[in-house]
PDB file of C-alpha atoms in Angstrom:
ATOM      1  CA  ALA A 231     -52.081  -5.930  -9.129  1.00 51.00           C
ATOM      2  CA  PHE A 232     -54.429  -3.130  -9.215  1.00 41.00           C
ATOM      3  CA  ALA A 233     -51.848  -1.432  -7.439  1.00 42.00           C
ATOM      4  CA  PRO A 234     -51.659   1.470  -8.118  1.00 39.00           C
ATOM      5  CA  SER A 235     -51.984  -0.754 -10.477  1.00 34.00           C
ATOM      6  CA  SER A 236     -55.366   1.330 -10.132  1.00 33.00           C
ATOM      7  CA  ILE A 237     -58.287   3.170  -9.650  1.00 32.00           C
ATOM      8  CA  SER A 238     -63.407   0.563  -5.200  1.00 33.00           C
ATOM      9  CA  ARG A 239     -76.340  -7.525   3.968  1.00 33.00           C
ATOM     10  CA  GLY A 240     -78.981  -6.870   2.863  1.00 33.00           C
ATOM     11  CA  ALA A 241     -78.168  -4.583   5.636  1.00 33.00           C
ATOM     12  CA  ALA A 242     -79.579  -1.459   7.122  1.00 30.00           C
ATOM     13  CA  GLY A 243     -78.815   1.469   4.922  1.00 33.00           C
ATOM     14  CA  VAL A 244     -77.944  -0.641   1.902  1.00 32.00           C
ATOM     15  CA  SER A 245     -80.538  -1.585  -0.681  1.00 31.00           C
ATOM     16  CA  THR A 246     -81.450  -5.239  -0.494  1.00 34.00           C
ATOM     17  CA  THR A 247     -81.638  -6.522  -4.038  1.00 37.00           C
ATOM     18  CA  THR A 248     -81.494 -10.310  -3.877  1.00 38.00           C
ATOM     19  CA  THR A 249     -78.339 -11.893  -5.272  1.00 41.00           C
ATOM     20  CA  SER A 250     -77.734 -15.470  -6.330  1.00 40.00           C
ATOM     21  CA  PRO A 251     -75.765 -17.643  -3.916  1.00 43.00           C
ATOM     22  CA  ILE A 252     -71.998 -17.684  -4.327  1.00 50.00           C
ATOM     23  CA  GLN A 253     -70.501 -21.064  -5.162  1.00 48.00           C
ATOM     24  CA  TYR A 254     -67.576 -21.477  -2.764  1.00 44.00           C
ATOM     25  CA  PRO A 255     -64.749 -23.885  -3.508  1.00 45.00           C
ATOM     26  CA  ALA A 256     -63.859 -26.456  -0.856  1.00 42.00           C
ATOM     27  CA  THR A 257     -61.891 -25.447   1.103  1.00 39.00           C
ATOM     28  CA  ASN A 258     -40.096   5.689   9.657  1.00 41.00           C
ATOM     29  CA  LYS A 259     -37.786   6.261   6.735  1.00 36.00           C
ATOM     30  CA  TYR A 260     -40.181   4.957   4.230  1.00 34.00           C
ATOM     31  CA  GLU A 261     -43.156   7.162   4.999  1.00 35.00           C
ATOM     32  CA  ALA A 262     -44.443   9.127   2.022  1.00 34.00           C
ATOM     33  CA  ARG A 263     -47.730  10.249   0.591  1.00 32.00           C
ATOM     34  CA  GLN A 264     -48.448  10.153  -3.109  1.00 33.00           C
ATOM     35  CA  SER A 265     -51.354  10.094  -5.520  1.00 32.00           C
ATOM     36  CA  LEU A 266     -51.665   7.259  -7.966  1.00 33.00           C
ATOM     37  CA  SER A 267     -53.948   5.175 -10.086  1.00 32.00           C
ATOM     38  CA  GLN A 268     -53.794   1.754 -11.505  1.00 36.00           C
ATOM     39  CA  LEU A 269     -53.940   2.692 -15.099  1.00 35.00           C
ATOM     40  CA  PHE A 270     -52.847   6.289 -14.745  1.00 37.00           C
ATOM     41  CA  MET A 271     -50.866   7.495 -11.802  1.00 43.00           C
ATOM     42  CA  GLY A 272     -49.024  10.502 -10.551  1.00 47.00           C
ATOM     43  CA  TRP A 273     -45.329  10.455  -9.816  1.00 56.00           C
ATOM     44  CA  GLY A 274     -44.120  10.971  -6.285  1.00 70.00           C
ATOM     45  CA  PRO A 275     -40.705  10.880  -4.640  1.00 85.00           C
ATOM     46  CA  ASP A 276     -37.882   8.982  -6.262  1.00 90.00           C
ATOM     47  CA  PRO A 277     -37.866   5.337  -5.218  1.00 95.00           C
ATOM     48  CA  ILE A 278     -35.435   4.215  -2.557  1.00 96.00           C
ATOM     49  CA  TRP A 279     -34.642   0.653  -3.540  1.00 97.00           C
ATOM     50  CA  GLU A 280     -33.992  -2.311  -1.300  1.00 97.00           C
ATOM     51  CA  SER A 281     -33.523  -5.994  -2.023  1.00 97.00           C
ATOM     52  CA  ALA A 282     -36.453  -8.337  -1.380  1.00 98.00           C
ATOM     53  CA  THR A 283     -37.117 -12.047  -1.857  1.00 98.00           C
ATOM     54  CA  ILE A 284     -40.169 -13.775  -3.309  1.00 98.00           C
ATOM     55  CA  THR A 285     -40.864 -16.551  -0.824  1.00 96.00           C
ATOM     56  CA  SER A 286     -43.958 -18.035  -2.458  1.00 96.00           C
ATOM     57  CA  THR A 287     -46.134 -17.749  -5.553  1.00 96.00           C
ATOM     58  CA  SER A 288     -49.579 -19.225  -6.006  1.00 96.00           C
ATOM     59  CA  ALA A 289     -52.489 -19.091  -8.408  1.00 96.00           C
ATOM     60  CA  ALA A 290     -54.946 -16.494  -7.081  1.00 97.00           C
ATOM     61  CA  SER A 291     -57.674 -17.451  -9.570  1.00 96.00           C
ATOM     62  CA  ALA A 292     -58.811 -20.754 -11.048  1.00 94.00           C
ATOM     63  CA  SER A 293     -57.671 -19.635 -14.508  1.00 94.00           C
ATOM     64  CA  GLY A 294     -54.148 -18.990 -13.271  1.00 95.00           C
ATOM     65  CA  ASN A 295     -54.239 -15.524 -14.839  1.00 96.00           C
ATOM     66  CA  PHE A 296     -53.776 -13.884 -11.448  1.00 97.00           C
ATOM     67  CA  VAL A 297     -50.821 -14.707  -9.218  1.00 98.00           C
ATOM     68  CA  GLY A 298     -50.450 -14.145  -5.491  1.00 97.00           C
ATOM     69  CA  LEU A 299     -46.970 -13.298  -4.249  1.00 97.00           C
ATOM     70  CA  LYS A 300     -45.520 -13.296  -0.761  1.00 97.00           C
ATOM     71  CA  VAL A 301     -42.357 -11.220  -0.512  1.00 97.00           C
ATOM     72  CA  ASP A 302     -39.866 -10.864   2.331  1.00 97.00           C
ATOM     73  CA  VAL A 303     -38.871  -7.224   2.839  1.00 97.00           C
ATOM     74  CA  SER A 304     -37.156  -5.175   5.526  1.00 96.00           C
ATOM     75  CA  ALA A 305     -38.695  -4.589   8.939  1.00 95.00           C
ATOM     76  CA  ASP A 306     -38.618  -0.842   8.203  1.00 96.00           C
ATOM     77  CA  LEU A 307     -40.783  -1.282   5.129  1.00 97.00           C
ATOM     78  CA  VAL A 308     -43.323  -3.385   7.005  1.00 96.00           C
ATOM     79  CA  GLU A 309     -43.428  -0.777   9.773  1.00 95.00           C
ATOM     80  CA  ALA A 310     -43.974   2.047   7.259  1.00 96.00           C
ATOM     81  CA  TYR A 311     -47.024   0.345   5.766  1.00 97.00           C
ATOM     82  CA  LYS A 312     -49.873   1.868   7.779  1.00 96.00           C
ATOM     83  CA  VAL A 313     -52.854   2.433   5.490  1.00 96.00           C
ATOM     84  CA  PRO A 314     -54.677   0.069   3.103  1.00 97.00           C
ATOM     85  CA  GLY A 315     -54.199   1.243  -0.472  1.00 97.00           C
ATOM     86  CA  GLN A 316     -50.528   2.152  -0.166  1.00 97.00           C
ATOM     87  CA  TYR A 317     -48.179   0.719  -2.759  1.00 97.00           C
ATOM     88  CA  VAL A 318     -44.567   0.095  -3.713  1.00 97.00           C
ATOM     89  CA  GLN A 319     -42.607   0.136  -6.922  1.00 97.00           C
ATOM     90  CA  VAL A 320     -41.048  -3.177  -7.929  1.00 98.00           C
ATOM     91  CA  LYS A 321     -38.363  -4.074 -10.470  1.00 97.00           C
ATOM     92  CA  GLN A 322     -36.370  -7.153 -11.337  1.00 96.00           C
ATOM     93  CA  ASP A 323     -32.785  -6.034 -10.697  1.00 96.00           C
ATOM     94  CA  ILE A 324     -31.825  -3.522  -8.028  1.00 95.00           C
ATOM     95  CA  ASN A 325     -28.735  -2.566 -10.072  1.00 94.00           C
ATOM     96  CA  ASP A 326     -30.616  -1.902 -13.320  1.00 94.00           C
ATOM     97  CA  GLU A 327     -31.410   1.812 -13.326  1.00 90.00           C
ATOM     98  CA  GLU A 328     -33.353   1.488 -16.583  1.00 88.00           C
ATOM     99  CA  GLY A 329     -35.273  -1.650 -15.615  1.00 89.00           C
ATOM    100  CA  LYS A 330     -39.034  -1.870 -16.077  1.00 91.00           C
ATOM    101  CA  VAL A 331     -40.938  -0.836 -12.964  1.00 95.00           C
ATOM    102  CA  LEU A 332     -44.291  -2.145 -11.736  1.00 95.00           C
ATOM    103  CA  PHE A 333     -46.511  -0.228  -9.331  1.00 95.00           C
ATOM    104  CA  LEU A 334     -48.170  -2.749  -7.004  1.00 97.00           C
ATOM    105  CA  ALA A 335     -50.698  -2.070  -4.284  1.00 97.00           C
ATOM    106  CA  ILE A 336     -50.001  -4.098  -1.176  1.00 98.00           C
ATOM    107  CA  ALA A 337     -52.670  -6.796  -0.878  1.00 98.00           C
ATOM    108  CA  SER A 338     -52.023  -7.886   2.703  1.00 97.00           C
ATOM    109  CA  ALA A 339     -53.402  -5.774   5.525  1.00 96.00           C
ATOM    110  CA  PRO A 340     -51.234  -3.347   7.501  1.00 95.00           C
ATOM    111  CA  GLY A 341     -50.134  -5.028  10.691  1.00 89.00           C
ATOM    112  CA  ALA A 342     -51.081  -8.490   9.446  1.00 82.00           C
ATOM    113  CA  GLU A 343     -49.466 -11.274  11.419  1.00 79.00           C
ATOM    114  CA  THR A 344     -46.972 -13.039   9.175  1.00 74.00           C
ATOM    115  CA  GLU A 345     -43.849 -15.095   9.549  1.00 74.00           C
ATOM    116  CA  GLY A 346     -40.933 -12.711   9.396  1.00 80.00           C
ATOM    117  CA  ASN A 347     -41.298  -9.419   7.535  1.00 93.00           C
ATOM    118  CA  SER A 348     -43.474 -10.127   4.533  1.00 95.00           C
ATOM    119  CA  ILE A 349     -46.098  -8.427   2.404  1.00 97.00           C
ATOM    120  CA  GLU A 350     -48.342  -9.796  -0.323  1.00 97.00           C
ATOM    121  CA  PHE A 351     -49.208  -8.715  -3.853  1.00 98.00           C
ATOM    122  CA  LEU A 352     -51.726  -9.704  -6.510  1.00 98.00           C
ATOM    123  CA  VAL A 353     -50.437  -9.548 -10.085  1.00 97.00           C
ATOM    124  CA  LYS A 354     -52.247 -10.218 -13.340  1.00 97.00           C
ATOM    125  CA  LYS A 355     -50.089 -12.171 -15.775  1.00 96.00           C
ATOM    126  CA  THR A 356     -49.030 -10.384 -18.949  1.00 95.00           C
ATOM    127  CA  ASP A 357     -46.572 -11.124 -21.735  1.00 93.00           C
ATOM    128  CA  SER A 358     -44.020  -8.823 -20.128  1.00 94.00           C
ATOM    129  CA  ASN A 359     -44.083  -9.732 -16.439  1.00 95.00           C
ATOM    130  CA  ASP A 360     -42.858 -13.335 -16.389  1.00 94.00           C
ATOM    131  CA  TRP A 361     -39.936 -12.071 -14.315  1.00 96.00           C
ATOM    132  CA  ILE A 362     -42.296 -11.747 -11.351  1.00 96.00           C
ATOM    133  CA  THR A 363     -45.256 -14.038 -12.129  1.00 96.00           C
ATOM    134  CA  ASN A 364     -43.351 -17.138 -13.270  1.00 95.00           C
ATOM    135  CA  VAL A 365     -40.419 -17.500 -10.903  1.00 95.00           C
ATOM    136  CA  ASP A 366     -39.071 -19.904  -8.321  1.00 95.00           C
ATOM    137  CA  ASP A 367     -39.358 -19.299  -4.605  1.00 95.00           C
ATOM    138  CA  GLY A 368     -36.236 -17.508  -3.421  1.00 96.00           C
ATOM    139  CA  THR A 369     -36.030 -15.186  -6.436  1.00 97.00           C
ATOM    140  CA  ALA A 370     -34.577 -11.776  -5.601  1.00 97.00           C
ATOM    141  CA  ILE A 371     -36.289  -8.568  -6.718  1.00 98.00           C
ATOM    142  CA  ALA A 372     -36.086  -4.902  -5.752  1.00 98.00           C
ATOM    143  CA  VAL A 373     -38.823  -2.942  -4.013  1.00 98.00           C
ATOM    144  CA  SER A 374     -39.150   0.736  -3.177  1.00 97.00           C
ATOM    145  CA  GLN A 375     -40.211   2.417   0.034  1.00 97.00           C
ATOM    146  CA  VAL A 376     -43.945   2.457   0.805  1.00 97.00           C
ATOM    147  CA  LEU A 377     -45.627   5.145  -1.290  1.00 96.00           C
ATOM    148  CA  GLY A 378     -49.005   6.850  -1.447  1.00 95.00           C
ATOM    149  CA  GLY A 379     -51.452   7.937   1.214  1.00 94.00           C
ATOM    150  CA  GLY A 380     -53.756   4.960   0.707  1.00 96.00           C
ATOM    151  CA  PHE A 381     -57.483   5.183   1.331  1.00 95.00           C
ATOM    152  CA  PRO A 382     -58.243   8.119   3.700  1.00 92.00           C
ATOM    153  CA  ILE A 383     -60.284   5.859   5.978  1.00 91.00           C
ATOM    154  CA  GLU A 384     -59.471   7.494   9.298  1.00 88.00           C
ATOM    155  CA  GLU A 385     -60.178  11.032   8.057  1.00 87.00           C
ATOM    156  CA  GLU A 386     -63.389  10.281   6.171  1.00 89.00           C
ATOM    157  CA  MET A 387     -64.940   7.419   8.115  1.00 86.00           C
ATOM    158  CA  SER A 388     -63.925   7.829  11.728  1.00 79.00           C
ATOM    159  CA  GLY A 389     -63.731  11.575  12.276  1.00 70.00           C
ATOM    160  CA  PHE A 390     -66.317  14.330  12.638  1.00 73.00           C
ATOM    161  CA  LYS A 391     -65.807  15.902   9.231  1.00 80.00           C
ATOM    162  CA  HIS A 392     -69.477  15.424   8.316  1.00 82.00           C
ATOM    163  CA  ASP A 393     -72.660  15.838  10.338  1.00 80.00           C
ATOM    164  CA  PHE A 394     -73.837  12.369   9.351  1.00 83.00           C
ATOM    165  CA  PRO A 395     -71.907   9.390  10.797  1.00 86.00           C
ATOM    166  CA  LEU A 396     -70.747   6.776   8.332  1.00 90.00           C
ATOM    167  CA  GLN A 397     -72.787   3.634   8.915  1.00 92.00           C
ATOM    168  CA  ASN A 398     -72.722   1.912   5.522  1.00 94.00           C
ATOM    169  CA  CYS A 399     -69.628   1.071   3.507  1.00 96.00           C
ATOM    170  CA  LEU A 400     -69.693   0.198  -0.194  1.00 97.00           C
ATOM    171  CA  LEU A 401     -66.618  -1.419  -1.763  1.00 98.00           C
ATOM    172  CA  PHE A 402     -65.998  -1.579  -5.505  1.00 97.00           C
ATOM    173  CA  ALA A 403     -63.286  -3.380  -7.447  1.00 97.00           C
ATOM    174  CA  ASN A 404     -62.597  -5.105 -10.701  1.00 94.00           C
ATOM    175  CA  GLY A 405     -59.735  -7.401 -11.652  1.00 94.00           C
ATOM    176  CA  SER A 406     -56.571  -6.869  -9.634  1.00 95.00           C
ATOM    177  CA  GLY A 407     -58.196  -3.797  -8.077  1.00 96.00           C
ATOM    178  CA  ILE A 408     -59.370  -6.192  -5.385  1.00 97.00           C
ATOM    179  CA  ALA A 409     -55.841  -6.186  -3.888  1.00 98.00           C
ATOM    180  CA  PRO A 410     -56.053  -2.945  -1.850  1.00 97.00           C
ATOM    181  CA  ILE A 411     -59.740  -3.585  -1.133  1.00 98.00           C
ATOM    182  CA  ARG A 412     -58.728  -6.906   0.427  1.00 98.00           C
ATOM    183  CA  ALA A 413     -56.163  -5.017   2.518  1.00 97.00           C
ATOM    184  CA  ALA A 414     -58.886  -2.640   3.719  1.00 97.00           C
ATOM    185  CA  ILE A 415     -61.316  -5.458   4.540  1.00 97.00           C
ATOM    186  CA  GLU A 416     -58.768  -7.502   6.472  1.00 96.00           C
ATOM    187  CA  SER A 417     -57.200  -4.521   8.268  1.00 95.00           C
ATOM    188  CA  GLY A 418     -60.201  -3.995  10.531  1.00 93.00           C
ATOM    189  CA  GLN A 419     -59.951  -0.250   9.888  1.00 94.00           C
ATOM    190  CA  LEU A 420     -63.397  -0.197   8.253  1.00 94.00           C
ATOM    191  CA  ASN A 421     -65.010  -1.216  11.570  1.00 92.00           C
ATOM    192  CA  ILE A 422     -67.460  -3.577   9.900  1.00 94.00           C
ATOM    193  CA  GLY A 423     -69.721  -5.440  12.285  1.00 90.00           C
ATOM    194  CA  LYS A 424     -70.256  -9.170  12.118  1.00 84.00           C
ATOM    195  CA  PRO A 425     -73.866 -10.215  11.519  1.00 77.00           C
ATOM    196  CA  GLY A 426     -75.899  -9.427  14.628  1.00 78.00           C
ATOM    197  CA  GLU A 427     -73.063  -7.636  16.415  1.00 82.00           C
ATOM    198  CA  GLY A 428     -73.612  -4.019  15.341  1.00 80.00           C
ATOM    199  CA  GLY A 429     -70.951  -1.900  13.674  1.00 83.00           C
ATOM    200  CA  ARG A 430     -70.996  -0.681  10.108  1.00 92.00           C
ATOM    201  CA  THR A 431     -72.591  -2.649   7.294  1.00 94.00           C
ATOM    202  CA  ALA A 432     -70.621  -3.359   4.129  1.00 96.00           C
ATOM    203  CA  ARG A 433     -71.206  -4.620   0.626  1.00 97.00           C
ATOM    204  CA  LEU A 434     -68.493  -5.500  -1.906  1.00 98.00           C
ATOM    205  CA  TYR A 435     -69.215  -5.361  -5.635  1.00 97.00           C
ATOM    206  CA  PHE A 436     -66.413  -7.242  -7.414  1.00 97.00           C
ATOM    207  CA  GLY A 437     -66.350  -7.463 -11.183  1.00 96.00           C
ATOM    208  CA  CYS A 438     -64.410  -9.895 -13.401  1.00 95.00           C
ATOM    209  CA  THR A 439     -64.856 -11.389 -16.853  1.00 93.00           C
ATOM    210  CA  THR A 440     -65.617 -14.942 -15.668  1.00 94.00           C
ATOM    211  CA  PRO A 441     -65.666 -16.803 -12.319  1.00 93.00           C
ATOM    212  CA  ALA A 442     -62.439 -18.558 -13.302  1.00 93.00           C
ATOM    213  CA  ASP A 443     -60.756 -15.167 -13.559  1.00 94.00           C
ATOM    214  CA  MET A 444     -61.946 -13.982 -10.140  1.00 95.00           C
ATOM    215  CA  PRO A 445     -59.101 -13.680  -7.603  1.00 97.00           C
ATOM    216  CA  TYR A 446     -59.622 -14.486  -3.921  1.00 97.00           C
ATOM    217  CA  LEU A 447     -62.761 -16.559  -4.466  1.00 93.00           C
ATOM    218  CA  THR A 448     -61.683 -18.702  -1.529  1.00 93.00           C
ATOM    219  CA  LYS A 449     -61.743 -15.647   0.751  1.00 96.00           C
ATOM    220  CA  PHE A 450     -65.381 -14.728   0.117  1.00 96.00           C
ATOM    221  CA  ARG A 451     -66.767 -16.990   2.839  1.00 95.00           C
ATOM    222  CA  GLU A 452     -64.380 -15.530   5.427  1.00 96.00           C
ATOM    223  CA  TRP A 453     -65.272 -11.979   4.406  1.00 97.00           C
ATOM    224  CA  GLU A 454     -68.993 -12.687   4.636  1.00 96.00           C
ATOM    225  CA  THR A 455     -68.545 -14.242   8.085  1.00 94.00           C
ATOM    226  CA  ASN A 456     -66.946 -10.963   9.120  1.00 94.00           C
ATOM    227  CA  GLY A 457     -69.850  -8.861   7.858  1.00 95.00           C
ATOM    228  CA  ILE A 458     -69.015  -8.142   4.213  1.00 96.00           C
ATOM    229  CA  GLU A 459     -71.816  -8.958   1.763  1.00 96.00           C
ATOM    230  CA  VAL A 460     -69.987 -10.090  -1.375  1.00 97.00           C
ATOM    231  CA  VAL A 461     -71.652  -9.458  -4.742  1.00 97.00           C
ATOM    232  CA  PRO A 462     -69.570 -10.970  -7.583  1.00 96.00           C
ATOM    233  CA  VAL A 463     -70.346  -9.598 -11.035  1.00 96.00           C
ATOM    234  CA  ILE A 464     -69.464 -11.375 -14.289  1.00 94.00           C
ATOM    235  CA  SER A 465     -69.186  -9.413 -17.541  1.00 94.00           C
ATOM    236  CA  ARG A 466     -68.931 -12.413 -19.893  1.00 92.00           C
ATOM    237  CA  PRO A 467     -71.581 -14.891 -18.767  1.00 90.00           C
ATOM    238  CA  GLU A 468     -71.700 -16.348 -22.282  1.00 88.00           C
ATOM    239  CA  GLU A 469     -68.292 -17.920 -21.563  1.00 86.00           C
ATOM    240  CA  CYS A 470     -69.569 -19.714 -18.455  1.00 83.00           C
ATOM    241  CA  GLU A 471     -71.564 -22.367 -20.366  1.00 76.00           C
ATOM    242  CA  GLY A 472     -74.657 -21.750 -18.276  1.00 74.00           C
ATOM    243  CA  GLU A 473     -72.916 -22.415 -14.968  1.00 81.00           C
ATOM    244  CA  TRP A 474     -73.115 -18.846 -13.650  1.00 87.00           C
ATOM    245  CA  THR A 475     -76.351 -17.957 -11.846  1.00 86.00           C
ATOM    246  CA  GLY A 476     -75.143 -14.772 -10.179  1.00 91.00           C
ATOM    247  CA  ARG A 477     -75.306 -11.191 -11.377  1.00 94.00           C
ATOM    248  CA  THR A 478     -73.935 -10.079 -14.705  1.00 93.00           C
ATOM    249  CA  GLY A 479     -72.805  -6.896 -16.394  1.00 93.00           C
ATOM    250  CA  TYR A 480     -70.497  -4.283 -14.935  1.00 94.00           C
ATOM    251  CA  VAL A 481     -70.064  -3.045 -11.406  1.00 94.00           C
ATOM    252  CA  GLN A 482     -71.392   0.414 -12.229  1.00 94.00           C
ATOM    253  CA  ASN A 483     -74.570  -1.106 -13.702  1.00 93.00           C
ATOM    254  CA  LEU A 484     -75.334  -2.772 -10.387  1.00 94.00           C
ATOM    255  CA  VAL A 485     -74.984   0.508  -8.551  1.00 93.00           C
ATOM    256  CA  GLU A 486     -77.654   1.942 -10.838  1.00 93.00           C
ATOM    257  CA  GLU A 487     -79.887  -1.084 -10.238  1.00 95.00           C
ATOM    258  CA  ASP A 488     -79.452  -1.298  -6.452  1.00 95.00           C
ATOM    259  CA  GLY A 489     -79.223   2.373  -5.600  1.00 94.00           C
ATOM    260  CA  VAL A 490     -77.946   3.750  -2.300  1.00 95.00           C
ATOM    261  CA  ALA A 491     -80.458   3.549   0.531  1.00 89.00           C
ATOM    262  CA  ILE A 492     -79.052   6.225   2.878  1.00 93.00           C
ATOM    263  CA  PRO A 493     -76.492   8.291   0.930  1.00 95.00           C
ATOM    264  CA  ARG A 494     -75.602  10.698   3.761  1.00 93.00           C
ATOM    265  CA  ASN A 495     -74.572   7.785   5.974  1.00 93.00           C
ATOM    266  CA  THR A 496     -72.649   5.970   3.237  1.00 95.00           C
ATOM    267  CA  GLY A 497     -69.004   5.916   2.168  1.00 95.00           C
ATOM    268  CA  ALA A 498     -67.210   3.989  -0.570  1.00 97.00           C
ATOM    269  CA  LEU A 499     -63.779   2.628  -1.456  1.00 97.00           C
ATOM    270  CA  LEU A 500     -62.983   2.110  -5.138  1.00 96.00           C
ATOM    271  CA  CYS A 501     -60.133   0.499  -7.023  1.00 96.00           C
ATOM    272  CA  GLY A 502     -60.380  -0.455 -10.669  1.00 92.00           C
ATOM    273  CA  VAL A 503     -60.182   0.812 -14.207  1.00 91.00           C
ATOM    274  CA  LYS A 504     -60.697   4.517 -14.761  1.00 90.00           C
ATOM    275  CA  GLY A 505     -64.094   4.249 -16.464  1.00 91.00           C
ATOM    276  CA  MET A 506     -65.579   2.157 -13.685  1.00 93.00           C
ATOM    277  CA  ALA A 507     -64.289   4.423 -10.950  1.00 92.00           C
ATOM    278  CA  GLU A 508     -65.447   7.615 -12.622  1.00 94.00           C
ATOM    279  CA  SER A 509     -68.915   6.194 -13.312  1.00 95.00           C
ATOM    280  CA  ILE A 510     -69.374   4.992  -9.752  1.00 96.00           C
ATOM    281  CA  LYS A 511     -68.167   8.251  -8.258  1.00 96.00           C
ATOM    282  CA  ASP A 512     -70.672  10.156 -10.396  1.00 96.00           C
ATOM    283  CA  LEU A 513     -73.511   7.789  -9.474  1.00 96.00           C
ATOM    284  CA  LEU A 514     -72.779   7.952  -5.761  1.00 97.00           C
ATOM    285  CA  THR A 515     -72.327  11.709  -5.513  1.00 97.00           C
ATOM    286  CA  THR A 516     -75.457  12.295  -7.606  1.00 96.00           C
ATOM    287  CA  ALA A 517     -77.341  10.056  -5.160  1.00 96.00           C
ATOM    288  CA  GLY A 518     -76.143  12.240  -2.267  1.00 96.00           C
ATOM    289  CA  VAL A 519     -72.985  10.563  -0.955  1.00 96.00           C
ATOM    290  CA  PHE A 520     -70.443  13.149   0.223  1.00 95.00           C
ATOM    291  CA  GLU A 521     -67.800  13.440  -2.503  1.00 95.00           C
ATOM    292  CA  SER A 522     -64.888  13.105  -0.088  1.00 94.00           C
ATOM    293  CA  ARG A 523     -66.358   9.829   1.179  1.00 95.00           C
ATOM    294  CA  VAL A 524     -65.951   8.289  -2.272  1.00 96.00           C
ATOM    295  CA  MET A 525     -62.371   7.189  -1.656  1.00 95.00           C
ATOM    296  CA  THR A 526     -59.667   5.943  -3.991  1.00 93.00           C
ATOM    297  CA  ASN A 527     -56.073   5.001  -3.204  1.00 88.00           C
ATOM    298  CA  PHE A 528     -54.565   7.426  -5.700  1.00 78.00           C
TER     299      PHE A 528
END
């Protein structure tokens, strides 16, 4: 997952470039703060390992290249997860001190209602992670305590740090970077208003290579119902055989095209590859968005 796996309606305060319609398918002992990134991350406290159980795996994209995991963990770990963007370390064998470790952002929202004590992850398949992406339900793994400070939503969006209230929220992700952004969207902490009900406006720019490689496509309708304008961006339209009518290129290119209507009233959450995040941060701050309101989970 872009966990720290790494690096974020036409509505008031957000430019209203027209987008093509989306094709929807039918359908606390663990508290710690730490900086991280998906592709480059800092090192925090030593992990405190506990046993966990993968209770379900499912394809999170049509291509099958992204896998959704539901994992049963301790009640203490669930309780310690407070802020979207926090992560855990994961390894195959709790007794293997030299085992390969993954850093995975938690994809489910803090406080989400689930059966038992479970959290969710989004993992992109690679040649070296079959031990977590191609397993049977009931497989045991090891997870660390909850790490990282997550997105500083409360401090930057809800307080009085700036003279201009935050009214417009921009969300940016590519690939598995959508995992902590999903957690933020579904947490309710962004205070996004449903259409016609007031509250903050929000737009999500989500970049992937092709529609088949886009995780959580089935969630887009739900997110839009709850006030999130979803703008999917495809970087390889030539592989879509003419079936893609939406926007193309890279997430940062769309920021340049659409602009930011009211920068002083805007904040952003980003999670993705380093180049994307750095480009977007530069574009937003140059436009006039307060630098501290351009938030990452690392």
